[in-house]
């Protein structure tokens, strides 16, 4: 955190293998991790599995849409 500019800088690994997942809680706290399961407890609305995404992942063995996760909002 840059206290003068009041800016937070976050980055993923240099090779881009691990994603950078983040969110802001209702209490205005920033949480981040490289796996969604690490922060899902902060967002109770993500307690449902995204079945369409799971089926696409299993059938095609790839991520059809990188903006989605295994959790449904």
Short mmCIF file of C-alpha atoms in Angstrom, two decimals, residues 4-72:
data_model
loop_
_atom_site.label_atom_id
_atom_site.label_comp_id
_atom_site.label_asym_id
_atom_site.label_seq_id
_atom_site.Cartn_x
_atom_site.Cartn_y
_atom_site.Cartn_z
CA UNK A 4 1.09 8.89 -0.24
CA UNK A 5 -0.80 7.91 -3.39
CA UNK A 6 -3.30 5.76 -1.42
CA UNK A 7 -2.98 2.98 -3.99
CA UNK A 8 -2.78 -0.78 -3.54
CA UNK A 9 -0.78 -2.74 -6.09
CA UNK A 10 -1.38 -6.47 -6.52
CA UNK A 11 0.15 -8.86 -9.02
CA UNK A 12 0.07 -12.50 -9.94
CA UNK A 13 3.12 -14.71 -10.34
CA UNK A 14 5.62 -13.86 -13.09
CA UNK A 15 4.64 -16.83 -15.26
CA UNK A 16 0.93 -16.13 -14.95
CA UNK A 17 0.10 -19.64 -13.78
CA UNK A 18 -1.74 -18.80 -10.59
CA UNK A 19 -4.72 -16.44 -10.86
CA UNK A 20 -5.14 -13.33 -8.75
CA UNK A 21 -8.59 -13.55 -7.16
CA UNK A 22 -9.81 -10.66 -5.05
CA UNK A 23 -12.92 -9.08 -3.64
CA UNK A 24 -14.16 -6.46 -1.22
CA UNK A 25 -16.31 -7.66 1.67
CA UNK A 26 -19.41 -5.93 3.04
CA UNK A 27 -17.17 -4.55 5.80
CA UNK A 28 -14.98 -2.90 3.10
CA UNK A 29 -12.04 -5.27 3.64
CA UNK A 30 -9.93 -6.32 0.68
CA UNK A 31 -9.33 -10.08 0.50
CA UNK A 32 -7.19 -11.82 -2.10
CA UNK A 33 -5.72 -15.23 -2.86
CA UNK A 34 -4.52 -17.45 -5.69
CA UNK A 35 -7.39 -19.90 -5.15
CA UNK A 36 -11.09 -19.05 -4.85
CA UNK A 37 -11.59 -21.55 -2.02
CA UNK A 38 -9.29 -19.45 0.15
CA UNK A 39 -11.63 -16.44 0.12
CA UNK A 40 -15.06 -17.99 -0.52
CA UNK A 41 -15.88 -17.93 3.22
CA UNK A 42 -15.80 -14.13 3.13
CA UNK A 43 -18.59 -14.13 0.53
CA UNK A 44 -21.60 -16.22 1.65
CA UNK A 45 -23.33 -15.58 -1.67
CA UNK A 46 -20.76 -17.89 -3.32
CA UNK A 47 -21.82 -21.01 -1.42
CA UNK A 48 -23.48 -22.58 -4.48
CA UNK A 49 -21.58 -24.55 -7.12
CA UNK A 50 -21.68 -23.20 -10.68
CA UNK A 51 -22.86 -26.41 -12.36
CA UNK A 52 -22.55 -25.10 -15.94
CA UNK A 53 -18.93 -24.19 -15.38
CA UNK A 54 -18.23 -27.52 -13.68
CA UNK A 55 -19.78 -29.48 -16.58
CA UNK A 56 -17.78 -27.48 -19.16
CA UNK A 57 -14.60 -28.07 -17.20
CA UNK A 58 -15.16 -31.83 -16.87
CA UNK A 59 -16.39 -32.40 -20.43
CA UNK A 60 -13.88 -30.19 -22.24
CA UNK A 61 -10.99 -30.24 -19.73
CA UNK A 62 -10.43 -26.51 -20.00
CA UNK A 63 -11.77 -23.27 -18.61
CA UNK A 64 -14.44 -22.08 -21.04
CA UNK A 65 -14.63 -18.64 -19.49
CA UNK A 66 -11.92 -17.26 -17.25
CA UNK A 67 -14.28 -14.69 -15.73
CA UNK A 68 -16.27 -17.44 -14.02
CA UNK A 69 -15.37 -19.81 -11.21
CA UNK A 70 -16.72 -23.03 -9.76
CA UNK A 71 -18.84 -20.91 -7.44
CA UNK A 72 -22.12 -19.34 -8.51
#
